Amino acid sequence: MGEVVRLVTRADRERERLIREARAIYDAVFPPAHPDGERPVEPRSTTRAATQSLSTSKELS
């Protein structure tokens, strides 16, 4: 008797489908580093690519 039925609109279902599809594409391009799917978050300024690009731009000036 206390069961609640939640109605989901077609737009909500489509949105969820698109999100799942986008996540699958993202994971195919950038595979998770950890088995549980979580990626460690590094500060942007300490990443290797950012440091290299800064040093390269200084050398060019």
N, CA, C and O atoms as CSV, one atom per row, in Angstrom:
chain,resi,resn,atom,element,x,y,z
A,1,MET,N,N,0.809,-1.195,0.000
A,1,MET,CA,C,0.000,0.000,0.000
A,1,MET,C,C,0.857,1.265,0.000
A,1,MET,O,O,0.485,2.249,-0.640
A,2,GLY,N,N,1.982,1.267,0.694
A,2,GLY,CA,C,2.812,2.451,0.810
A,2,GLY,C,C,3.792,2.606,-0.347
A,2,GLY,O,O,4.766,3.351,-0.238
A,3,GLU,N,N,3.545,1.917,-1.440
A,3,GLU,CA,C,4.461,1.978,-2.574
A,3,GLU,C,C,4.266,3.271,-3.369
A,3,GLU,O,O,3.138,3.670,-3.655
A,4,VAL,N,N,5.377,3.919,-3.720
A,4,VAL,CA,C,5.323,5.166,-4.472
A,4,VAL,C,C,5.815,4.891,-5.889
A,4,VAL,O,O,6.866,4.281,-6.088
A,5,VAL,N,N,5.048,5.344,-6.856
A,5,VAL,CA,C,5.428,5.179,-8.251
A,5,VAL,C,C,5.892,6.530,-8.769
A,5,VAL,O,O,5.160,7.518,-8.703
A,6,ARG,N,N,7.112,6.565,-9.283
A,6,ARG,CA,C,7.675,7.808,-9.808
A,6,ARG,C,C,7.558,7.791,-11.328
A,6,ARG,O,O,8.061,6.880,-11.987
A,7,LEU,N,N,6.899,8.791,-11.873
A,7,LEU,CA,C,6.762,8.895,-13.313
A,7,LEU,C,C,7.951,9.678,-13.860
A,7,LEU,O,O,8.309,10.732,-13.334
A,8,VAL,N,N,8.551,9.154,-14.910
A,8,VAL,CA,C,9.711,9.786,-15.526
A,8,VAL,C,C,9.315,10.232,-16.918
A,8,VAL,O,O,8.779,9.454,-17.707
A,9,THR,N,N,9.585,11.492,-17.210
A,9,THR,CA,C,9.218,12.014,-18.525
A,9,THR,C,C,10.149,11.470,-19.602
A,9,THR,O,O,11.242,10.987,-19.307
A,10,ARG,N,N,9.715,11.553,-20.819
A,10,ARG,CA,C,10.514,11.106,-21.950
A,10,ARG,C,C,11.806,11.927,-22.047
A,10,ARG,O,O,12.866,11.385,-22.363
A,11,ALA,N,N,11.715,13.215,-21.779
A,11,ALA,CA,C,12.888,14.084,-21.824
A,11,ALA,C,C,13.917,13.663,-20.772
A,11,ALA,O,O,15.116,13.670,-21.048
A,12,ASP,N,N,13.463,13.297,-19.574
A,12,ASP,CA,C,14.380,12.842,-18.527
A,12,ASP,C,C,15.061,11.534,-18.915
A,12,ASP,O,O,16.256,11.358,-18.676
A,13,ARG,N,N,14.307,10.624,-19.508
A,13,ARG,CA,C,14.900,9.362,-19.967
A,13,ARG,C,C,15.931,9.606,-21.049
A,13,ARG,O,O,16.989,8.977,-21.043
A,14,GLU,N,N,15.645,10.507,-21.981
A,14,GLU,CA,C,16.580,10.834,-23.057
A,14,GLU,C,C,17.840,11.494,-22.490
A,14,GLU,O,O,18.951,11.195,-22.928
A,15,ARG,N,N,17.667,12.377,-21.530
A,15,ARG,CA,C,18.813,13.036,-20.890
A,15,ARG,C,C,19.712,12.012,-20.225
A,15,ARG,O,O,20.931,12.067,-20.389
A,16,GLU,N,N,19.143,11.086,-19.482
A,16,GLU,CA,C,19.925,10.038,-18.820
A,16,GLU,C,C,20.651,9.164,-19.839
A,16,GLU,O,O,21.800,8.781,-19.620
A,17,ARG,N,N,19.994,8.850,-20.941
A,17,ARG,CA,C,20.618,8.036,-21.985
A,17,ARG,C,C,21.815,8.765,-22.585
A,17,ARG,O,O,22.870,8.167,-22.797
A,18,LEU,N,N,21.651,10.058,-22.857
A,18,LEU,CA,C,22.741,10.841,-23.433
A,18,LEU,C,C,23.918,10.958,-22.468
A,18,LEU,O,O,25.074,10.921,-22.890
A,19,ILE,N,N,23.630,11.097,-21.182
A,19,ILE,CA,C,24.692,11.175,-20.178
A,19,ILE,C,C,25.455,9.854,-20.124
A,19,ILE,O,O,26.685,9.857,-20.079
A,20,ARG,N,N,24.746,8.728,-20.127
A,20,ARG,CA,C,25.407,7.421,-20.114
A,20,ARG,C,C,26.288,7.246,-21.348
A,20,ARG,O,O,27.411,6.752,-21.252
A,21,GLU,N,N,25.773,7.652,-22.498
A,21,GLU,CA,C,26.523,7.524,-23.744
A,21,GLU,C,C,27.777,8.409,-23.720
A,21,GLU,O,O,28.849,7.977,-24.144
A,22,ALA,N,N,27.643,9.627,-23.233
A,22,ALA,CA,C,28.792,10.539,-23.155
A,22,ALA,C,C,29.846,10.001,-22.193
A,22,ALA,O,O,31.040,10.098,-22.475
A,23,ARG,N,N,29.426,9.435,-21.063
A,23,ARG,CA,C,30.378,8.864,-20.111
A,23,ARG,C,C,31.115,7.681,-20.718
A,23,ARG,O,O,32.316,7.521,-20.501
A,24,ALA,N,N,30.407,6.852,-21.474
A,24,ALA,CA,C,31.038,5.709,-22.123
A,24,ALA,C,C,32.081,6.166,-23.138
A,24,ALA,O,O,33.160,5.580,-23.227
A,25,ILE,N,N,31.764,7.203,-23.900
A,25,ILE,CA,C,32.721,7.742,-24.874
A,25,ILE,C,C,33.925,8.327,-24.150
A,25,ILE,O,O,35.062,8.084,-24.555
A,26,TYR,N,N,33.702,9.087,-23.096
A,26,TYR,CA,C,34.791,9.697,-22.333
A,26,TYR,C,C,35.706,8.618,-21.762
A,26,TYR,O,O,36.929,8.733,-21.843
A,27,ASP,N,N,35.113,7.561,-21.180
A,27,ASP,CA,C,35.917,6.487,-20.609
A,27,ASP,C,C,36.678,5.712,-21.683
A,27,ASP,O,O,37.737,5.151,-21.403
A,28,ALA,N,N,36.154,5.674,-22.899
A,28,ALA,CA,C,36.866,5.014,-23.986
A,28,ALA,C,C,38.079,5.841,-24.408
A,28,ALA,O,O,39.121,5.282,-24.752
A,29,VAL,N,N,37.951,7.160,-24.382
A,29,VAL,CA,C,39.055,8.041,-24.772
A,29,VAL,C,C,40.056,8.183,-23.632
A,29,VAL,O,O,41.265,8.130,-23.858
A,30,PHE,N,N,39.562,8.363,-22.408
A,30,PHE,CA,C,40.405,8.530,-21.227
A,30,PHE,C,C,40.079,7.417,-20.234
A,30,PHE,O,O,39.263,7.622,-19.336
A,31,PRO,N,N,40.697,6.248,-20.375
A,31,PRO,CA,C,40.366,5.131,-19.483
A,31,PRO,C,C,40.705,5.453,-18.031
A,31,PRO,O,O,41.694,6.132,-17.757
A,32,PRO,N,N,39.888,4.966,-17.106
A,32,PRO,CA,C,40.143,5.218,-15.686
A,32,PRO,C,C,41.493,4.637,-15.270
A,32,PRO,O,O,41.854,3.540,-15.698
A,33,ALA,N,N,42.237,5.361,-14.441
A,33,ALA,CA,C,43.543,4.921,-13.978
A,33,ALA,C,C,43.420,3.893,-12.862
A,33,ALA,O,O,44.296,3.042,-12.703
A,34,HIS,N,N,42.354,3.963,-12.098
A,34,HIS,CA,C,42.157,3.070,-10.970
A,34,HIS,C,C,41.042,2.080,-11.285
A,34,HIS,O,O,40.117,2.403,-12.029
A,35,PRO,N,N,41.124,0.878,-10.724
A,35,PRO,CA,C,40.097,-0.132,-11.007
A,35,PRO,C,C,38.688,0.277,-10.581
A,35,PRO,O,O,37.712,-0.177,-11.178
A,36,ASP,N,N,38.565,1.127,-9.559
A,36,ASP,CA,C,37.238,1.530,-9.109
A,36,ASP,C,C,36.663,2.662,-9.952
A,36,ASP,O,O,35.533,3.091,-9.717
A,37,GLY,N,N,37.425,3.155,-10.933
A,37,GLY,CA,C,36.926,4.179,-11.838
A,37,GLY,C,C,37.183,5.595,-11.387
A,37,GLY,O,O,36.873,6.534,-12.119
A,38,GLU,N,N,37.745,5.781,-10.191
A,38,GLU,CA,C,38.025,7.124,-9.710
A,38,GLU,C,C,39.371,7.591,-10.233
A,38,GLU,O,O,40.334,6.824,-10.259
A,39,ARG,N,N,39.438,8.832,-10.644
A,39,ARG,CA,C,40.692,9.418,-11.115
A,39,ARG,C,C,41.218,10.374,-10.047
A,39,ARG,O,O,40.453,11.170,-9.502
A,40,PRO,N,N,42.510,10.305,-9.744
A,40,PRO,CA,C,43.045,11.272,-8.785
A,40,PRO,C,C,43.031,12.673,-9.395
A,40,PRO,O,O,43.316,12.852,-10.579
A,41,VAL,N,N,42.698,13.646,-8.577
A,41,VAL,CA,C,42.632,15.024,-9.051
A,41,VAL,C,C,43.920,15.726,-8.673
A,41,VAL,O,O,44.284,15.784,-7.499
A,42,GLU,N,N,44.617,16.265,-9.687
A,42,GLU,CA,C,45.847,17.001,-9.441
A,42,GLU,C,C,45.581,18.479,-9.669
A,42,GLU,O,O,44.792,18.838,-10.544
A,43,PRO,N,N,46.229,19.345,-8.890
A,43,PRO,CA,C,46.103,20.775,-9.172
A,43,PRO,C,C,46.631,21.075,-10.570
A,43,PRO,O,O,47.618,20.480,-11.003
A,44,ARG,N,N,45.993,21.974,-11.261
A,44,ARG,CA,C,46.329,22.253,-12.653
A,44,ARG,C,C,47.769,22.744,-12.822
A,44,ARG,O,O,48.422,22.380,-13.799
A,45,SER,N,N,48.268,23.544,-11.914
A,45,SER,CA,C,49.598,24.124,-12.070
A,45,SER,C,C,50.724,23.120,-11.843
A,45,SER,O,O,51.855,23.363,-12.265
A,46,THR,N,N,50.435,21.988,-11.181
A,46,THR,CA,C,51.490,21.025,-10.899
A,46,THR,C,C,51.532,19.872,-11.890
A,46,THR,O,O,52.362,18.973,-11.752
A,47,THR,N,N,50.663,19.882,-12.873
A,47,THR,CA,C,50.694,18.799,-13.848
A,47,THR,C,C,51.912,18.936,-14.734
A,47,THR,O,O,52.401,20.045,-14.947
A,48,ARG,N,N,52.397,17.855,-15.240
A,48,ARG,CA,C,53.610,17.836,-16.039
A,48,ARG,C,C,53.449,18.646,-17.322
A,48,ARG,O,O,54.345,19.409,-17.685
A,49,ALA,N,N,52.332,18.491,-18.003
A,49,ALA,CA,C,52.101,19.199,-19.263
A,49,ALA,C,C,52.066,20.708,-19.044
A,49,ALA,O,O,52.626,21.462,-19.840
A,50,ALA,N,N,51.413,21.153,-17.973
A,50,ALA,CA,C,51.341,22.592,-17.704
A,50,ALA,C,C,52.723,23.145,-17.382
A,50,ALA,O,O,53.060,24.247,-17.815
A,51,THR,N,N,53.526,22.403,-16.632
A,51,THR,CA,C,54.866,22.849,-16.279
A,51,THR,C,C,55.752,22.910,-17.515
A,51,THR,O,O,56.524,23.854,-17.679
A,52,GLN,N,N,55.646,21.910,-18.384
A,52,GLN,CA,C,56.457,21.887,-19.601
A,52,GLN,C,C,56.064,23.026,-20.538
A,52,GLN,O,O,56.933,23.672,-21.123
A,53,SER,N,N,54.776,23.275,-20.683
A,53,SER,CA,C,54.346,24.338,-21.594
A,53,SER,C,C,54.782,25.712,-21.076
A,53,SER,O,O,55.104,26.597,-21.868
A,54,LEU,N,N,54.794,25.894,-19.756
A,54,LEU,CA,C,55.259,27.159,-19.195
A,54,LEU,C,C,56.745,27.359,-19.458
A,54,LEU,O,O,57.164,28.454,-19.833
A,55,SER,N,N,57.551,26.306,-19.263
A,55,SER,CA,C,58.986,26.433,-19.475
A,55,SER,C,C,59.308,26.628,-20.953
A,55,SER,O,O,60.251,27.346,-21.287
A,56,THR,N,N,58.542,26.005,-21.840
A,56,THR,CA,C,58.754,26.158,-23.271
A,56,THR,C,C,58.412,27.578,-23.709
A,56,THR,O,O,59.132,28.153,-24.526
A,57,SER,N,N,57.342,28.150,-23.192
A,57,SER,CA,C,56.955,29.500,-23.582
A,57,SER,C,C,57.964,30.524,-23.064
A,57,SER,O,O,58.183,31.544,-23.718
A,58,LYS,N,N,58.575,30.284,-21.926
A,58,LYS,CA,C,59.595,31.203,-21.388
A,58,LYS,C,C,60.854,31.160,-22.248
A,58,LYS,O,O,61.506,32.183,-22.457
A,59,GLU,N,N,61.195,29.954,-22.752
A,59,GLU,CA,C,62.394,29.823,-23.581
A,59,GLU,C,C,62.225,30.525,-24.911
A,59,GLU,O,O,63.200,31.028,-25.471
A,60,LEU,N,N,61.004,30.571,-25.430
A,60,LEU,CA,C,60.743,31.173,-26.722
A,60,LEU,C,C,60.755,32.692,-26.662
A,60,LEU,O,O,61.013,33.338,-27.677
A,61,SER,N,N,60.480,33.289,-25.486
A,61,SER,CA,C,60.430,34.751,-25.404
A,61,SER,C,C,61.778,35.392,-25.274
A,61,SER,O,O,61.874,36.617,-25.195
